[in-house]
mmCIF file of C-alpha atoms in Angstrom:
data_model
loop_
_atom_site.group_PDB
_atom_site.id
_atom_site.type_symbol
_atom_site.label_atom_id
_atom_site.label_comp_id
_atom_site.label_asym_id
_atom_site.label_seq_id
_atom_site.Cartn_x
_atom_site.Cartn_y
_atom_site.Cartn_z
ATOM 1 C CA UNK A 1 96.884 106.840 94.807
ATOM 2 C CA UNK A 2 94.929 103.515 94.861
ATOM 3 C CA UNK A 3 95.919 100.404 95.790
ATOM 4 C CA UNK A 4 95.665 96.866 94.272
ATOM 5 C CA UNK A 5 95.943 93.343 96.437
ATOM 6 C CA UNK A 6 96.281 90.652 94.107
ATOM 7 C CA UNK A 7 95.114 87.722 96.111
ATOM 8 C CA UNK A 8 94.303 84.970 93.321
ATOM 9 C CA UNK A 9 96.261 81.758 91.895
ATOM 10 C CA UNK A 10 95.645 78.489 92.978
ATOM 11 C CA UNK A 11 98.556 78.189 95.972
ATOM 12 C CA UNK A 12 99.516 74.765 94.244
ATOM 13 C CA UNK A 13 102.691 75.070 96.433
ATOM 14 C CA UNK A 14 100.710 75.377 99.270
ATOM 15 C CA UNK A 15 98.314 71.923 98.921
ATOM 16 C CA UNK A 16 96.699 70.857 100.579
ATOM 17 C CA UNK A 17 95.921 74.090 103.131
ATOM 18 C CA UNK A 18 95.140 75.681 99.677
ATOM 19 C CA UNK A 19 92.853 73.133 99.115
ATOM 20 C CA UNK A 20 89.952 74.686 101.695
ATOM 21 C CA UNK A 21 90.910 78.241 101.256
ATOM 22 C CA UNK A 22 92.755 80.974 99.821
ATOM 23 C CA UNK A 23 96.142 81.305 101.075
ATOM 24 C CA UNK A 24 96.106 84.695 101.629
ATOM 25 C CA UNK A 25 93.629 84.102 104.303
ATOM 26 C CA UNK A 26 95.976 81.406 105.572
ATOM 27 C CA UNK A 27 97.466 82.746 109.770
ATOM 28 C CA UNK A 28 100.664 84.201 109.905
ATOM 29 C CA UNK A 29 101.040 83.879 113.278
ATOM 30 C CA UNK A 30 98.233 85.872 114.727
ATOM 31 C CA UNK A 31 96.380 86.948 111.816
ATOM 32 C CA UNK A 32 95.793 86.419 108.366
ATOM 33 C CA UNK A 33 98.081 86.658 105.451
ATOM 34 C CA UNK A 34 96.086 89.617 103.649
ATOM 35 C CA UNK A 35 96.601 92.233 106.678
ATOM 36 C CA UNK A 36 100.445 92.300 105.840
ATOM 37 C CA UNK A 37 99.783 93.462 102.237
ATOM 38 C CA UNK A 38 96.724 95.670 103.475
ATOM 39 C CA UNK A 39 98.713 97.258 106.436
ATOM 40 C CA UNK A 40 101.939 98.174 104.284
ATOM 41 C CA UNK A 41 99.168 99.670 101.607
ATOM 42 C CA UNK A 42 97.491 102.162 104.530
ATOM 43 C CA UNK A 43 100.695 103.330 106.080
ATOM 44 C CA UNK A 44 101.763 104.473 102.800
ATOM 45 C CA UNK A 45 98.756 106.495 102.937
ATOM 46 C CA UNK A 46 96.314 104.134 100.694
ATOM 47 C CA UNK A 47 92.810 104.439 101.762
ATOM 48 C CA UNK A 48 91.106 102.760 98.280
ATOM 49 C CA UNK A 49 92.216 99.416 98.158
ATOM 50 C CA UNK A 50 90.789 96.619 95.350
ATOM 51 C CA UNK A 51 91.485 92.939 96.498
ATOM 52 C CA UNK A 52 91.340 90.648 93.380
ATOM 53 C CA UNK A 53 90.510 87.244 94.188
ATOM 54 C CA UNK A 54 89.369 84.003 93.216
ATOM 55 C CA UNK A 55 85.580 84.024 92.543
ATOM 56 C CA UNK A 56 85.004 81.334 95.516
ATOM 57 C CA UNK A 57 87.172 83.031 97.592
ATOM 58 C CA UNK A 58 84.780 86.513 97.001
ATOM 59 C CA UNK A 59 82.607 85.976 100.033
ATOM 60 C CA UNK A 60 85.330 85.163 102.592
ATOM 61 C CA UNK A 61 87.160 88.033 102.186
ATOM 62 C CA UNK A 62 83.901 90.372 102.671
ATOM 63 C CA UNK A 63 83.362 88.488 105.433
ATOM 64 C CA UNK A 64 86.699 89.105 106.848
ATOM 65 C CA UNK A 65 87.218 92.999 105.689
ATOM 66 C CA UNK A 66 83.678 94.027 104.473
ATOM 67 C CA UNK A 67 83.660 97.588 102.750
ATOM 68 C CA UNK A 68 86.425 99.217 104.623
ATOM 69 C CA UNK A 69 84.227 101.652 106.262
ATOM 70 C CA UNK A 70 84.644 100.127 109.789
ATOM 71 C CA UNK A 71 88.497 101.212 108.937
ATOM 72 C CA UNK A 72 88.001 104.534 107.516
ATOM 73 C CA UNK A 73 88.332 102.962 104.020
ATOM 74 C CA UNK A 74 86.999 101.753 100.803
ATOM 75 C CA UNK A 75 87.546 98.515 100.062
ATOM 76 C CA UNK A 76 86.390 96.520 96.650
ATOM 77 C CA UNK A 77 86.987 93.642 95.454
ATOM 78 C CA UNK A 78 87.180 91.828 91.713
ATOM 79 C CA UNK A 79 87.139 88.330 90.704
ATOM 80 C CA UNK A 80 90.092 86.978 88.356
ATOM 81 C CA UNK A 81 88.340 83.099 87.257
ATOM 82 C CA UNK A 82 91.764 82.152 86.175
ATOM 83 C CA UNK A 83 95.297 82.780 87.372
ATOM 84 C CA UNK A 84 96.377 84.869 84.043
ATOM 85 C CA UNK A 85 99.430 86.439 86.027
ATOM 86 C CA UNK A 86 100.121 89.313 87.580
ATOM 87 C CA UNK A 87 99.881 92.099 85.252
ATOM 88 C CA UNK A 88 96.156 90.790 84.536
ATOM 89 C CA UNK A 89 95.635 92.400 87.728
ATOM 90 C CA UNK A 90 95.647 95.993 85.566
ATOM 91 C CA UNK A 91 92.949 94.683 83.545
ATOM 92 C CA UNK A 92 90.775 93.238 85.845
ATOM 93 C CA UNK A 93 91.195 96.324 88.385
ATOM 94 C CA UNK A 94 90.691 99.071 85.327
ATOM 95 C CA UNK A 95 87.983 100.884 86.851
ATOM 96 C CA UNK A 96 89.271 100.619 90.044
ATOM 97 C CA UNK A 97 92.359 102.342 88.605
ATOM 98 C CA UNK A 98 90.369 104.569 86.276
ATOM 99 C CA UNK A 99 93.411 106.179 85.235
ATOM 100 C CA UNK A 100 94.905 107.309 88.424
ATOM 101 C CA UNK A 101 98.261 106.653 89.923
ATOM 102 C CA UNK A 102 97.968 102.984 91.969
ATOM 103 C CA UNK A 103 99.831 100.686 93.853
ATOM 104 C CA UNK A 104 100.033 97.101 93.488
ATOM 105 C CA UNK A 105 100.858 94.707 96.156
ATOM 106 C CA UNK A 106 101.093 91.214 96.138
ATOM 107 C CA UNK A 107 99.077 88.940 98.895
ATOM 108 C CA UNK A 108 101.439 86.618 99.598
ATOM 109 C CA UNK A 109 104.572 89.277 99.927
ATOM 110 C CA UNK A 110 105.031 90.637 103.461
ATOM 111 C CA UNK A 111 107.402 93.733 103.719
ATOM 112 C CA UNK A 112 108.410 95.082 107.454
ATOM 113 C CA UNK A 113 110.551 97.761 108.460
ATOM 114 C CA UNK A 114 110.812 101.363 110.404
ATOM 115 C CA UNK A 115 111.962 103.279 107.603
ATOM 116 C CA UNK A 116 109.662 102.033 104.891
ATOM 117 C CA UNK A 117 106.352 103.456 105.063
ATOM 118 C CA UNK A 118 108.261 107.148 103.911
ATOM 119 C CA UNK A 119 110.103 105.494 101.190
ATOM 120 C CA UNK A 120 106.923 104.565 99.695
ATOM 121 C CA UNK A 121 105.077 108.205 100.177
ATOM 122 C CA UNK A 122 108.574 109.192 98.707
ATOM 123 C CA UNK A 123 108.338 107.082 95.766
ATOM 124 C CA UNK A 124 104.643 107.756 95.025
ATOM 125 C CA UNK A 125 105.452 111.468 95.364
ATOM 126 C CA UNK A 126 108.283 110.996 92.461
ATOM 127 C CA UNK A 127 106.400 108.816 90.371
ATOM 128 C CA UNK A 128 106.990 109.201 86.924
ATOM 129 C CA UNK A 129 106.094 106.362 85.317
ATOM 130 C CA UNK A 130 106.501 103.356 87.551
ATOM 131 C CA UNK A 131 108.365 102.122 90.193
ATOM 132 C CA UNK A 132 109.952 99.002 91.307
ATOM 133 C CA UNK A 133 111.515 98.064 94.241
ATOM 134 C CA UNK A 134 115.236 95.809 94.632
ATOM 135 C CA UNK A 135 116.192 93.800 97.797
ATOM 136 C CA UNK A 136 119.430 92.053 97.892
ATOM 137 C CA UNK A 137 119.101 88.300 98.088
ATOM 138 C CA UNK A 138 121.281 85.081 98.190
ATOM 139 C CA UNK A 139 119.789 83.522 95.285
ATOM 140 C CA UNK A 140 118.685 86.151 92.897
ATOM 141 C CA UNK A 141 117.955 83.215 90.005
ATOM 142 C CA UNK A 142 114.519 82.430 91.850
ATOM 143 C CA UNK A 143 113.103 86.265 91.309
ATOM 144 C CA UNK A 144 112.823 88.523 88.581
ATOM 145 C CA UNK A 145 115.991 90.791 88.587
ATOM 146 C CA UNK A 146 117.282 93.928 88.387
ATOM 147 C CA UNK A 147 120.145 95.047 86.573
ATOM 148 C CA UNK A 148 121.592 98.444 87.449
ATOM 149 C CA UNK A 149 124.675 100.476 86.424
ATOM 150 C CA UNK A 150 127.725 101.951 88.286
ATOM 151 C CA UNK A 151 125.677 104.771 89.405
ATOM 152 C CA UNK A 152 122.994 102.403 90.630
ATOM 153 C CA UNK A 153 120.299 103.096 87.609
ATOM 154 C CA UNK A 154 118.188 100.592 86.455
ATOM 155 C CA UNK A 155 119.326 99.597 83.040
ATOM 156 C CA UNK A 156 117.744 95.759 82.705
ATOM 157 C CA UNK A 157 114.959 93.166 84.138
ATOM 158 C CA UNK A 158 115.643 89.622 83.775
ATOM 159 C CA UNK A 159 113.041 86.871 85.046
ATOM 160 C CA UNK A 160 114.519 83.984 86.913
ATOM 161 C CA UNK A 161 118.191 84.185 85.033
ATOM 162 C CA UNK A 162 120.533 81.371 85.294
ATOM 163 C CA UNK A 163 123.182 83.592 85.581
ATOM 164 C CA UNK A 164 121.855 87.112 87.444
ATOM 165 C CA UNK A 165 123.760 90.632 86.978
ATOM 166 C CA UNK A 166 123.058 91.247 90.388
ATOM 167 C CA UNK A 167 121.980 90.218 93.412
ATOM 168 C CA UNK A 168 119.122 92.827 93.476
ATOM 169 C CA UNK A 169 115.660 90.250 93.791
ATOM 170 C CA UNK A 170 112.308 92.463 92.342
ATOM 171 C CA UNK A 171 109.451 92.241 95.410
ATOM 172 C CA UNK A 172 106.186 92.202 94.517
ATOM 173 C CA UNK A 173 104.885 95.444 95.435
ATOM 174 C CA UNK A 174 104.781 98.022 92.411
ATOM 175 C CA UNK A 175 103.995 101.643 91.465
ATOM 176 C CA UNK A 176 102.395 102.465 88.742
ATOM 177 C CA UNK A 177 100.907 106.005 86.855
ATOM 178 C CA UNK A 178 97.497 105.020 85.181
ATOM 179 C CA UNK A 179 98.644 104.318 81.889
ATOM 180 C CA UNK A 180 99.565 100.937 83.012
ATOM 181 C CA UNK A 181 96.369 99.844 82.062
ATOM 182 C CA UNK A 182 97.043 100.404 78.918
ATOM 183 C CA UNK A 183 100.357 98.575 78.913
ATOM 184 C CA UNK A 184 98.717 95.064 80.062
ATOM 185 C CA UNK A 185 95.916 95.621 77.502
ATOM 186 C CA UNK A 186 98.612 95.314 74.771
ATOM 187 C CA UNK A 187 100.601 92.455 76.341
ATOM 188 C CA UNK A 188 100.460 88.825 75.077
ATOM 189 C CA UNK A 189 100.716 85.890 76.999
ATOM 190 C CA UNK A 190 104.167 84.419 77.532
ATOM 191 C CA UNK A 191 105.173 80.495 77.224
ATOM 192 C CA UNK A 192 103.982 80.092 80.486
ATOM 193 C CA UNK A 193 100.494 81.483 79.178
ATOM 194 C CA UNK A 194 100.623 84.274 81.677
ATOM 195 C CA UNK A 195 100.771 88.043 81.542
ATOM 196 C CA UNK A 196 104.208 88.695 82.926
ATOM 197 C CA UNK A 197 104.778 91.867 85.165
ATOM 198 C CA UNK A 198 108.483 91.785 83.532
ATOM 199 C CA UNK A 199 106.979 92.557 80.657
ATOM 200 C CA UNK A 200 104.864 96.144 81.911
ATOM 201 C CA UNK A 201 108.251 96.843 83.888
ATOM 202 C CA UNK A 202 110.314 96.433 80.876
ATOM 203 C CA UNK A 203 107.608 98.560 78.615
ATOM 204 C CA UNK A 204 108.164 101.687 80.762
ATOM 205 C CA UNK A 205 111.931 100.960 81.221
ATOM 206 C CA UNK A 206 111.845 101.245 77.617
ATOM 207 C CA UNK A 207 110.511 104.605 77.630
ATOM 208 C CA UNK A 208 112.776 105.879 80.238
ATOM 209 C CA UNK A 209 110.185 105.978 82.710
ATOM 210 C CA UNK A 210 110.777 102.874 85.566
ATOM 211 C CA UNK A 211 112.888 103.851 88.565
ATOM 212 C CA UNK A 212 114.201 101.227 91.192
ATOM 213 C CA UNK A 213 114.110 102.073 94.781
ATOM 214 C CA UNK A 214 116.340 100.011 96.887
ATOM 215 C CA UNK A 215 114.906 98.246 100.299
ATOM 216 C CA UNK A 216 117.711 98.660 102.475
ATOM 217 C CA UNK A 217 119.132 96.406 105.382
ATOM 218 C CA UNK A 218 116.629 97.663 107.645
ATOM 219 C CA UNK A 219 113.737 95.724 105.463
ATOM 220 C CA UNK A 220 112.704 92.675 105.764
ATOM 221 C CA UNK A 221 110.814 90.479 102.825
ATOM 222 C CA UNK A 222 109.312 87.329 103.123
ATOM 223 C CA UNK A 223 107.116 85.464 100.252
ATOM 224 C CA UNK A 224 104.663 83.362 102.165
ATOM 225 C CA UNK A 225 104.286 81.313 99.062
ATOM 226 C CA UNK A 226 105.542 77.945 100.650
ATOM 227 C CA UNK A 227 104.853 75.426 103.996
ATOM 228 C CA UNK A 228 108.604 76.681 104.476
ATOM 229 C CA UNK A 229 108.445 80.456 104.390
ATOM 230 C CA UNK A 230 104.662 80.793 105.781
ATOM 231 C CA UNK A 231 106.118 78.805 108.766
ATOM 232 C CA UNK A 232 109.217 81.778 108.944
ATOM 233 C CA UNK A 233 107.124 84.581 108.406
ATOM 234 C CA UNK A 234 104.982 83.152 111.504
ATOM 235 C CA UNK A 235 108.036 82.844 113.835
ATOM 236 C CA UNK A 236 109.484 86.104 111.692
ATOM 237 C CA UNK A 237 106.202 88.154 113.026
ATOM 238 C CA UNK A 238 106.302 86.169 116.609
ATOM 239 C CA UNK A 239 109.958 87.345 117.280
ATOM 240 C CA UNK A 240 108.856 91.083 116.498
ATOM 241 C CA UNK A 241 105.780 91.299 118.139
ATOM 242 C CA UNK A 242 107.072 89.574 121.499
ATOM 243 C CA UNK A 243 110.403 91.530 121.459
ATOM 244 C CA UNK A 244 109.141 94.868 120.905
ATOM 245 C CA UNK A 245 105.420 94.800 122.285
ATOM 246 C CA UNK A 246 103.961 95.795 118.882
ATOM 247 C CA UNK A 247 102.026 93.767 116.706
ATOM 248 C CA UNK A 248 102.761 94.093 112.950
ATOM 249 C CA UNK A 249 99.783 94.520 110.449
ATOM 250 C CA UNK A 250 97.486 95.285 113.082
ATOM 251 C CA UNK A 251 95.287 97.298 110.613
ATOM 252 C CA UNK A 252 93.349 98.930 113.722
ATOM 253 C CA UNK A 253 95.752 100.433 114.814
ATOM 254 C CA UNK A 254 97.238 101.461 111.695
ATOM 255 C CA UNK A 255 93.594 102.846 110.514
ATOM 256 C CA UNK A 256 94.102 105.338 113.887
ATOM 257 C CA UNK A 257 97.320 106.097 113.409
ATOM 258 C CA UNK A 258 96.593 107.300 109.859
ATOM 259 C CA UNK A 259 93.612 109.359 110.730
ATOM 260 C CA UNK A 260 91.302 107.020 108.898
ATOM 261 C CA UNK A 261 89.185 106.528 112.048
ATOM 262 C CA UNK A 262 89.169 108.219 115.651
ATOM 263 C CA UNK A 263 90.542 106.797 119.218
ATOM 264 C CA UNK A 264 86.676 105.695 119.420
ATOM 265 C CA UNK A 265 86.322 104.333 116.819
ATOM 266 C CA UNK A 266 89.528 101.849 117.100
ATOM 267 C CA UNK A 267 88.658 100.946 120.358
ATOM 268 C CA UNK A 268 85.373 99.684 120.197
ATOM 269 C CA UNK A 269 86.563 97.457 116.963
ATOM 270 C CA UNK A 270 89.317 96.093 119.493
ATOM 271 C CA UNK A 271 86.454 95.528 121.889
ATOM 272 C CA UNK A 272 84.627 93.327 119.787
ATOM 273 C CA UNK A 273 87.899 91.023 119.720
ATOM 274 C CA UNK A 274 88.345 91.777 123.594
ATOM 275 C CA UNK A 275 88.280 87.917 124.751
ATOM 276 C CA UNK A 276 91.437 87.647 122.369
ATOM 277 C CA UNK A 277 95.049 88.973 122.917
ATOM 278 C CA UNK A 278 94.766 91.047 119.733
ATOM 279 C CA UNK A 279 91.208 93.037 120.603
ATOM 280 C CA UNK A 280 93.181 93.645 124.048
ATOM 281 C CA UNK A 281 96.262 95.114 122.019
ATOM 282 C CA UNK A 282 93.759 97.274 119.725
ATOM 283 C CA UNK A 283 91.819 98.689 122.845
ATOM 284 C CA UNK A 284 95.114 99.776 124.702
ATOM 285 C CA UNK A 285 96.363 101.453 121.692
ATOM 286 C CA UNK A 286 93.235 103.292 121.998
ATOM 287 C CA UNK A 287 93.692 104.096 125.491
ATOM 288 C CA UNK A 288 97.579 105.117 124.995
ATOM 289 C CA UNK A 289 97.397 106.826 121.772
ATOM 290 C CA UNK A 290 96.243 110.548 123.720
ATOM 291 C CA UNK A 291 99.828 109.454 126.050
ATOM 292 C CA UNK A 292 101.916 109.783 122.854
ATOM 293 C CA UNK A 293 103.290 112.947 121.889
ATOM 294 C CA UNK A 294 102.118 114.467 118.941
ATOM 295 C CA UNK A 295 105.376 113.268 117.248
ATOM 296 C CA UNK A 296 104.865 109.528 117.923
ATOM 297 C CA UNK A 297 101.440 109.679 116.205
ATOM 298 C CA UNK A 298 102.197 108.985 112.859
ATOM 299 C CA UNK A 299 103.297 104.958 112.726
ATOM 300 C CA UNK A 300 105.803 104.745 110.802
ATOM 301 C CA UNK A 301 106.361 100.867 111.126
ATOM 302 C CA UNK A 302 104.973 98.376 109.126
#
């Protein structure tokens, strides 16, 4: 499977930071915004990873991530000139995706939990089709929704409804097979002048082929999209990290964990951050990771 980081748009809600910078390069707490979506990508097991971006913004982000090789990855990246929504990301990523099954995350979203990680190897392993993921929320009328029956099936998508079916919000992380290329090929901009992700979801629900996966309790999701929630997710990833003595999206350690790069290897990237708490962290992962039984050493956090 391949994975797809849509890190474009303007971040008008987010001027002026925005104004100097992408904002999924903005800190959330200790690092920046795009490690969240990258980390949750690799511990599902996604080692070929496209990050669509702003053309400006193309440099900044090699800067920060470069290839991937220094992670045991490949990483590429794509320009999108305009914001044309999210399902443009399908067109602009088509030979990334070059008809192979892919994820598709979106830069902004951050996703944490114990249990996750399997339920997304579970749900690539059952794709069919695509699927889509539902987390209850308070006020379902800001998100696309998702309608489901007694027996919990998906049956409907609405986008933003005045008056939702359910409380069940749609994140913005999405599995598709490769023929959701071309889906977005045929779509046609909505009012709003964008391609609408609705409208791919709806095109396979259609055809029988879009199943929902349900984030339970134990899953937390944030949309760093505002002064307001980038500030929560900050204190959300604070909290964690001081209470348990793990650092979330620390794609280092996640690279080791996964087998994308030795005990070596992750320790000398930590020791070219050593004068900062986080290369500390990454080197004594390094060090510990032989301590852990064999059990223990496949993360399964995000």
């Amino acid at each position: 499977m391949r994975g797809i980081i849509l890190a474009g748009g303007n971040g008008t809600r987010l001027k002026p930071l925005s104004i100097v910078g992408s904002k999924q390069l903005a800190p959330v707490y200790d690092k920046p915004m795009i490690y969240y979506p990258l980390s949750l990508l690799m511990l599902a097991g996604i080692s070929e990873i496209l990050i669509i971006t702003r053309p400006t913004e193309l440099e900044v982000f090699r800067r920060l991530l470069g290839d991937g090789a220094r992670l045991g990855m490949s990483i590429g990246y794509a320009a999108q000139d305009e914001p044309r929504g999210i399902a443009d990301a399908f067109r602009v990523g088509a030979d990334h995706i070059r008809g192979e099954d892919n994820a598709l995350i979106l830069g902004d979203n951050l996703f944490h939990g114990a249990n996750l990680p399997s339920l997304l190897r579970r749900s690539a392993d059952r794709l069919n089709g695509c699927v889509l993921f539902g987390h209850q929320v308070a006020d379902p009328q800001r998100f696309g929704v998702a309608e489901v029956d007694e027996r919990g099936r998906l049956v409907a998508i609405e986008e933003k409804p005045a008056r939702p079916r359910s409380n069940l919000a749609i994140p913005g992380l999405y599995m598709f097979d490769g023929g959701v290329v071309d889906v977005a090929k045929r779509l046609t901009p909505s009012a709003r002048g964008e391609l609408e992700i609705t409208d791919v979801l709806r095109a396979y629900l259609d055809e029988g082929r879009a199943d929902l996966m349900w984030l339970g309790r134990g899953v937390t999701w944030l949309d760093t999209g505002t002064h307001e929630s980038l500030l929560e997710a900050g204190m959300f990833v604070r909290d964690v990290q001081h209470r348990q003595g793990v650092r979330i999206g620390c794609v280092e350690e996640i690279a080791m964990h996964m087998g994308f790069i030795g005990v070596d290897d992750c320790y000398r990237l930590g020791e070219e951050m050593a004068s900062s708490p986080y290369g500390k962290y990454v080197m004594n992962c390094a060090r510990s990771f032989h301590c852990l039984p064999a059990s223990a050493r496949f993360l399964d956090e995000s």
